[in-house]
Coordinates of C-alpha atoms in Angstrom, one line a residue:
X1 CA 0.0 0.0 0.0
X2 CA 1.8 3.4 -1.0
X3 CA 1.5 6.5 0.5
X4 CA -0.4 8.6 -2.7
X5 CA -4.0 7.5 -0.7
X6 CA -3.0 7.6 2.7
X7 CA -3.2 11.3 3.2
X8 CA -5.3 12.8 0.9
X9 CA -6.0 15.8 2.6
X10 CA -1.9 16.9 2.1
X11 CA -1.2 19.4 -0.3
X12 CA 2.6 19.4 -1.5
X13 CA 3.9 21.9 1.4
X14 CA 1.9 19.9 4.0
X15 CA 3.2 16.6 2.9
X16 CA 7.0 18.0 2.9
X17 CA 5.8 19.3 6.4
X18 CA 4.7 15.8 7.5
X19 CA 7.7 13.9 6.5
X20 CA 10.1 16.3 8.1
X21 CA 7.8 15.6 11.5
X22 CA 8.1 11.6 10.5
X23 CA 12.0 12.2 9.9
X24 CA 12.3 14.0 13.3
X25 CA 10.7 11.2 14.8
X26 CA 12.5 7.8 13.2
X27 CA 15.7 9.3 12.9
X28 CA 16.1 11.9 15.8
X29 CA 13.7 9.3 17.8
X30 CA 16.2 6.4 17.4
X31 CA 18.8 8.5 18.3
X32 CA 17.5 9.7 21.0
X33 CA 16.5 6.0 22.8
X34 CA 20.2 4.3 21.9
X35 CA 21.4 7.6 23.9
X36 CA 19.5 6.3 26.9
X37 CA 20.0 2.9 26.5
X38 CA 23.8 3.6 25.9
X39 CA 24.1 5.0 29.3
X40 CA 23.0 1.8 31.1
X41 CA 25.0 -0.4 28.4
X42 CA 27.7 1.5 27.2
X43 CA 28.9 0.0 23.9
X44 CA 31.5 -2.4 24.9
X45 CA 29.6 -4.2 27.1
X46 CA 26.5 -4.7 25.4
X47 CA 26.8 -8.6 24.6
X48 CA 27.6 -9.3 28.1
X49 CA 25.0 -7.3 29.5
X50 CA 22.8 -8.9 26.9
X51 CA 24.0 -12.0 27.9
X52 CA 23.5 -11.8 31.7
X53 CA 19.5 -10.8 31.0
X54 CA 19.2 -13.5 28.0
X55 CA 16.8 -15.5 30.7
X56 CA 14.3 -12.2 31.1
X57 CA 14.6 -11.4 27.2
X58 CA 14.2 -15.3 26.2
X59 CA 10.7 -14.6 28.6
X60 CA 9.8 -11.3 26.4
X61 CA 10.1 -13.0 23.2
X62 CA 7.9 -16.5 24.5
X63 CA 5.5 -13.4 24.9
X64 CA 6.1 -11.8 21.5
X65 CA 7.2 -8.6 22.9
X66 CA 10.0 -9.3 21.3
X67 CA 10.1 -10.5 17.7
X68 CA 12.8 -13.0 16.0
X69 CA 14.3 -10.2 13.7
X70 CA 14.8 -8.1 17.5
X71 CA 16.4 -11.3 18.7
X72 CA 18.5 -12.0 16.3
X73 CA 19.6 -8.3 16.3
X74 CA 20.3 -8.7 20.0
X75 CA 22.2 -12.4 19.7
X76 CA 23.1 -11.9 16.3
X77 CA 23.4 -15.8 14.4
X78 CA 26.6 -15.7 13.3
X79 CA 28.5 -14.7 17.1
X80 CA 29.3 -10.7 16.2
X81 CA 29.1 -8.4 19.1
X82 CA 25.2 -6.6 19.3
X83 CA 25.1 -3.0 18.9
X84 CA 22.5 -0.3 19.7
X85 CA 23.3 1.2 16.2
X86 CA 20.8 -1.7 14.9
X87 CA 18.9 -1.2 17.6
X88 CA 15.5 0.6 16.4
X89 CA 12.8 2.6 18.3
X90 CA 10.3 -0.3 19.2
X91 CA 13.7 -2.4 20.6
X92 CA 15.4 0.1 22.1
X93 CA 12.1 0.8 24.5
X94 CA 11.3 -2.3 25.1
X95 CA 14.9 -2.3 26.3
X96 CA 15.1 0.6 28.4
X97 CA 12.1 -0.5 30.0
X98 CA 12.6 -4.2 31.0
X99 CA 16.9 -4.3 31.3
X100 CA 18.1 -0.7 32.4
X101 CA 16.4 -0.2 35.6
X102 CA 14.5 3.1 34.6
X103 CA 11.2 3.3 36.9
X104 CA 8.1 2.9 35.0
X105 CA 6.3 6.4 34.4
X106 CA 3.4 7.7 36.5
X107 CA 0.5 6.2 33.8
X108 CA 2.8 3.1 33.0
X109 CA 5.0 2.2 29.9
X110 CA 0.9 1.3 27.7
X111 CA -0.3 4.5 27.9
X112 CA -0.1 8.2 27.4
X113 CA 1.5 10.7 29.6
X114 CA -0.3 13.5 30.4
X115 CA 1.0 16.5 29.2
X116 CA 2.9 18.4 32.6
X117 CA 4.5 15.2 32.8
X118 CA 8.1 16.1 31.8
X119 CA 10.0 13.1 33.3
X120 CA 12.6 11.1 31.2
X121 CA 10.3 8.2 31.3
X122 CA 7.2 10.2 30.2
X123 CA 9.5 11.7 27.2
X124 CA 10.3 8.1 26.1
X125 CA 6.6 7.2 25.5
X126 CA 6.4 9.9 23.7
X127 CA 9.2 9.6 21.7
X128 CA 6.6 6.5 19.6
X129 CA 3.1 8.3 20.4
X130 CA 4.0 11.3 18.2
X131 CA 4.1 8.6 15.4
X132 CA 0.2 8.3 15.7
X133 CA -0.5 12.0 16.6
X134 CA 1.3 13.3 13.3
X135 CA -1.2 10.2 11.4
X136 CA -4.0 11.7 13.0
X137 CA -3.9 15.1 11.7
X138 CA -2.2 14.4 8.5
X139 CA -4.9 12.2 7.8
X140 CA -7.9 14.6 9.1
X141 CA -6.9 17.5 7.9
X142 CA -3.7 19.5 6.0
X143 CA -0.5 20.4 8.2
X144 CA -0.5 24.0 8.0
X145 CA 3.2 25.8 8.8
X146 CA 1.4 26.4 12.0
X147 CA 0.8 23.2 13.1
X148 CA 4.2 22.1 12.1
X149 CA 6.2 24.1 13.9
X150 CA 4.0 23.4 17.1
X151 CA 4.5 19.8 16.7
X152 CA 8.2 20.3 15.7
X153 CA 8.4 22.2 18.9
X154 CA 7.0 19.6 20.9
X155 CA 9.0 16.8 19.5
X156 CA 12.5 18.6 19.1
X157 CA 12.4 19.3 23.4
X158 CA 11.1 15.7 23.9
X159 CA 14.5 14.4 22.0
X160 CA 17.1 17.4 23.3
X161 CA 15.7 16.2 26.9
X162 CA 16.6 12.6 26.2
X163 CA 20.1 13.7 25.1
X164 CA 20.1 14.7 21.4
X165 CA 21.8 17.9 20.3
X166 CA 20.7 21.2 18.8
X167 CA 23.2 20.1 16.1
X168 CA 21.2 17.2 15.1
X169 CA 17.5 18.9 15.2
X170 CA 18.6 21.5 13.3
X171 CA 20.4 19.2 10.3
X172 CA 17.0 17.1 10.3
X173 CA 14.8 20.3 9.6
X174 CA 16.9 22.0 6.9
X175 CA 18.8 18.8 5.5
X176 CA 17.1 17.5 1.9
X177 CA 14.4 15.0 2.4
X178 CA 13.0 11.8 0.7
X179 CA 9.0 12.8 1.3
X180 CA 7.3 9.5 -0.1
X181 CA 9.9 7.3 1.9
X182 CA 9.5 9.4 5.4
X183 CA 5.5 9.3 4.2
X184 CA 5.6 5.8 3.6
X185 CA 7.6 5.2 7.5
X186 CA 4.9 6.8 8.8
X187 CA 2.0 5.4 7.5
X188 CA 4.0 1.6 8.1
X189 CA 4.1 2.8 11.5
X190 CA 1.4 3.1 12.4
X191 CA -1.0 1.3 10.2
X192 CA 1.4 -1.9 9.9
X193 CA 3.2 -1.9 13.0
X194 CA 6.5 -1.7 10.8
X195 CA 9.2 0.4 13.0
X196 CA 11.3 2.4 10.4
X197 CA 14.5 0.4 9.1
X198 CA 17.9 1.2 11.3
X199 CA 20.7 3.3 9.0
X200 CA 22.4 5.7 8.7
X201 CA 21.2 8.1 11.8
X202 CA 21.6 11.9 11.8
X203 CA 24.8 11.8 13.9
X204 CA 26.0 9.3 11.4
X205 CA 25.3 12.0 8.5
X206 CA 26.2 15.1 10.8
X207 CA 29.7 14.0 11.2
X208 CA 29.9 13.1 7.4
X209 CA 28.6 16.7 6.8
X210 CA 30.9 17.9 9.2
X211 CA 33.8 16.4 7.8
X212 CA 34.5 18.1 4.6
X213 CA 34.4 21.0 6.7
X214 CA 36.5 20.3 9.1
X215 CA 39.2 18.9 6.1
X216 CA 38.6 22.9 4.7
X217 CA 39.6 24.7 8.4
X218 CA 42.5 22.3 8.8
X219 CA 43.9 23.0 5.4
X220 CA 43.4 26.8 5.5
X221 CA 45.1 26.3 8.8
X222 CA 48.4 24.2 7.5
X223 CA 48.7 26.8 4.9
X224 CA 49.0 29.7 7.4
X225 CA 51.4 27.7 8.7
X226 CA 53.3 26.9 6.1
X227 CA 53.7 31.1 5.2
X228 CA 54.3 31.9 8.6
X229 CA 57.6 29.3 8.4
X230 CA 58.4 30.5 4.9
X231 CA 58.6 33.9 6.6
X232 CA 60.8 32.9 9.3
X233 CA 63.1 31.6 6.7
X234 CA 63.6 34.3 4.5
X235 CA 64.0 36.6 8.1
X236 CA 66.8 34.1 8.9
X237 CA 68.7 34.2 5.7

C-alpha cells in the first residue's frame, strides 16, 4: 500500500511538512533512545549485558514482545558483538524498559502521559506516540506551517531532553528529504506496526557533513602555517 492514498488531505507543502515531522521522529527518535539505552550499556559491554538478562529477554520473546528479527539483532546468528546502532525505536524501548532499571512512568509504559509530565520516562513514551499524533492530523486535515512548527516544537524538546543535540534537530529540519519514503515510515508505523529500518542516523550524517568541513579549516590552517615558516626563513637568511 503506498502512501499517494493515505493522506489525501496533504497538499505538497503539508506533505513535505509531514515527512520532516516523520524524519524527526525515526531518525532523531532512534537516536535519541540508543542515547538512553547507551548510558546503562555503554557499547563495549552490550553482549555481556545482553548476555546476563538473556533469561528475562528469552521470557519477552515466548510473549512476542519481542520479535525474531529483534532477537536476532540482540544475539546476532553468526557470534558478532550486538550494537545499539541496529537497535531501532520499538527495541530500544522495550529495552530501556525491561533491562536498564528506569522506573516505570506515572501512567505506565501502555499509555499516554499527560501533558505536565516532563520526566525522562514520560519523554520516552512519547518519543513513539508522536508517530500516531502526526497520522491523525495528517490524515484529518492538512499540516498548515502552524501546526508544524507546534509539533516540531513539541518533539525537538522531547529528543534534546533525552540527550540529542541542537546540532542534530537542526540538520533534520533543513537537511534535503525523501518525502514519499519518510510518508511511507509513517504510514508503516502506524497502520502496519513496521518500525522504520535502522541506517544511517543523523549523527551518522552530521559528522559526514561535518567532515568536509573540518578537512577545509585544517587545510586553511596548514597553509598559514606553512607562510608563517616560509617567513621565518627568509627573516633568517
Amino acid at each position: 500500500m503506498t502512501t499517494t492514498g493515505s493522506f489525501p488531505r496533504l497538499h505538497s507543502k503539508g506533505k513535505e511538512y509531514c515527512a520532516k515531522l516523520a524524519r524527526l521522529i525515526a531518525d532523531g527518535g532512534t537516536e535519541a533512545l540508543r542515547k538512553v539505552f547507551n548510558q546503562f550499556h555503554p557499547p563495549g559491554m552490550i553482549t555481556s549485558n545482553l548476555k546476563s538478562q538473556q533469561r528475562l529477554l528469552q521470557n519477552l520473546s515466548t510473549r512476542g514482545v519481542i520479535t525474531k528479527h529483534q532477537w536476532d539483532v540482540l544475539f546476532p546468528p553468526g557470534g558478532e558483538p550486538a550494537s545499539s546502532r541496529r537497535f531501532g525505536i520499538k527495541l530500544l524501548t522495550v529495552l530501556i524498559q525491561n533491562v536498564c532499571g528506569v522506573a516505570s512512568p506515572v501512567r505506565g509504559w501502555g499509555n499516554k502521559p499527560r501533558k505536565n509530565d516532563s520526566s525522562k520516562q514520560a519523554n520516552i513514551v512519547r518519543v513513539t506516540y508522536f508517530f500516531s499524533d502526526i497520522y491523525e492530523h495528517a490524515s484529518s486535515r492538512d499540516i498548515d506551517v502552524f501546526h508544524y512548527f507546534d509539533y516540531w516544537n513539541k518533539i525537538a524538546r522531547t529528543l534534546l531532553s533525552l540527550g540529542i543535540s541542537t546540532n542534530e534537530v537542526e540538520y533534520l529540519q533543513n537537511a534535503p528529504i525523501d518525502t514519499d519514503k519518510y510518508l511511507q515510515v509513517l504510514f508503516n508505523w502506524v497502520v502496519l506496526g513496521q518500525e522504520p529500518c535502522v541506517q544511517e542516523t543523523s549523527k551518522d550524517l552530521i559528522e559526514k557533513r561535518q567532515i568536509p568541513i573540518q578537512d577545509k579549516l585544517l587545510g586553511s590552517i596548514f597553509q598559514k602555517q606553512e607562510r608563517v615558516a616560509n617567513r621565518e626563513k627568509v627573516c633568517l637568511t
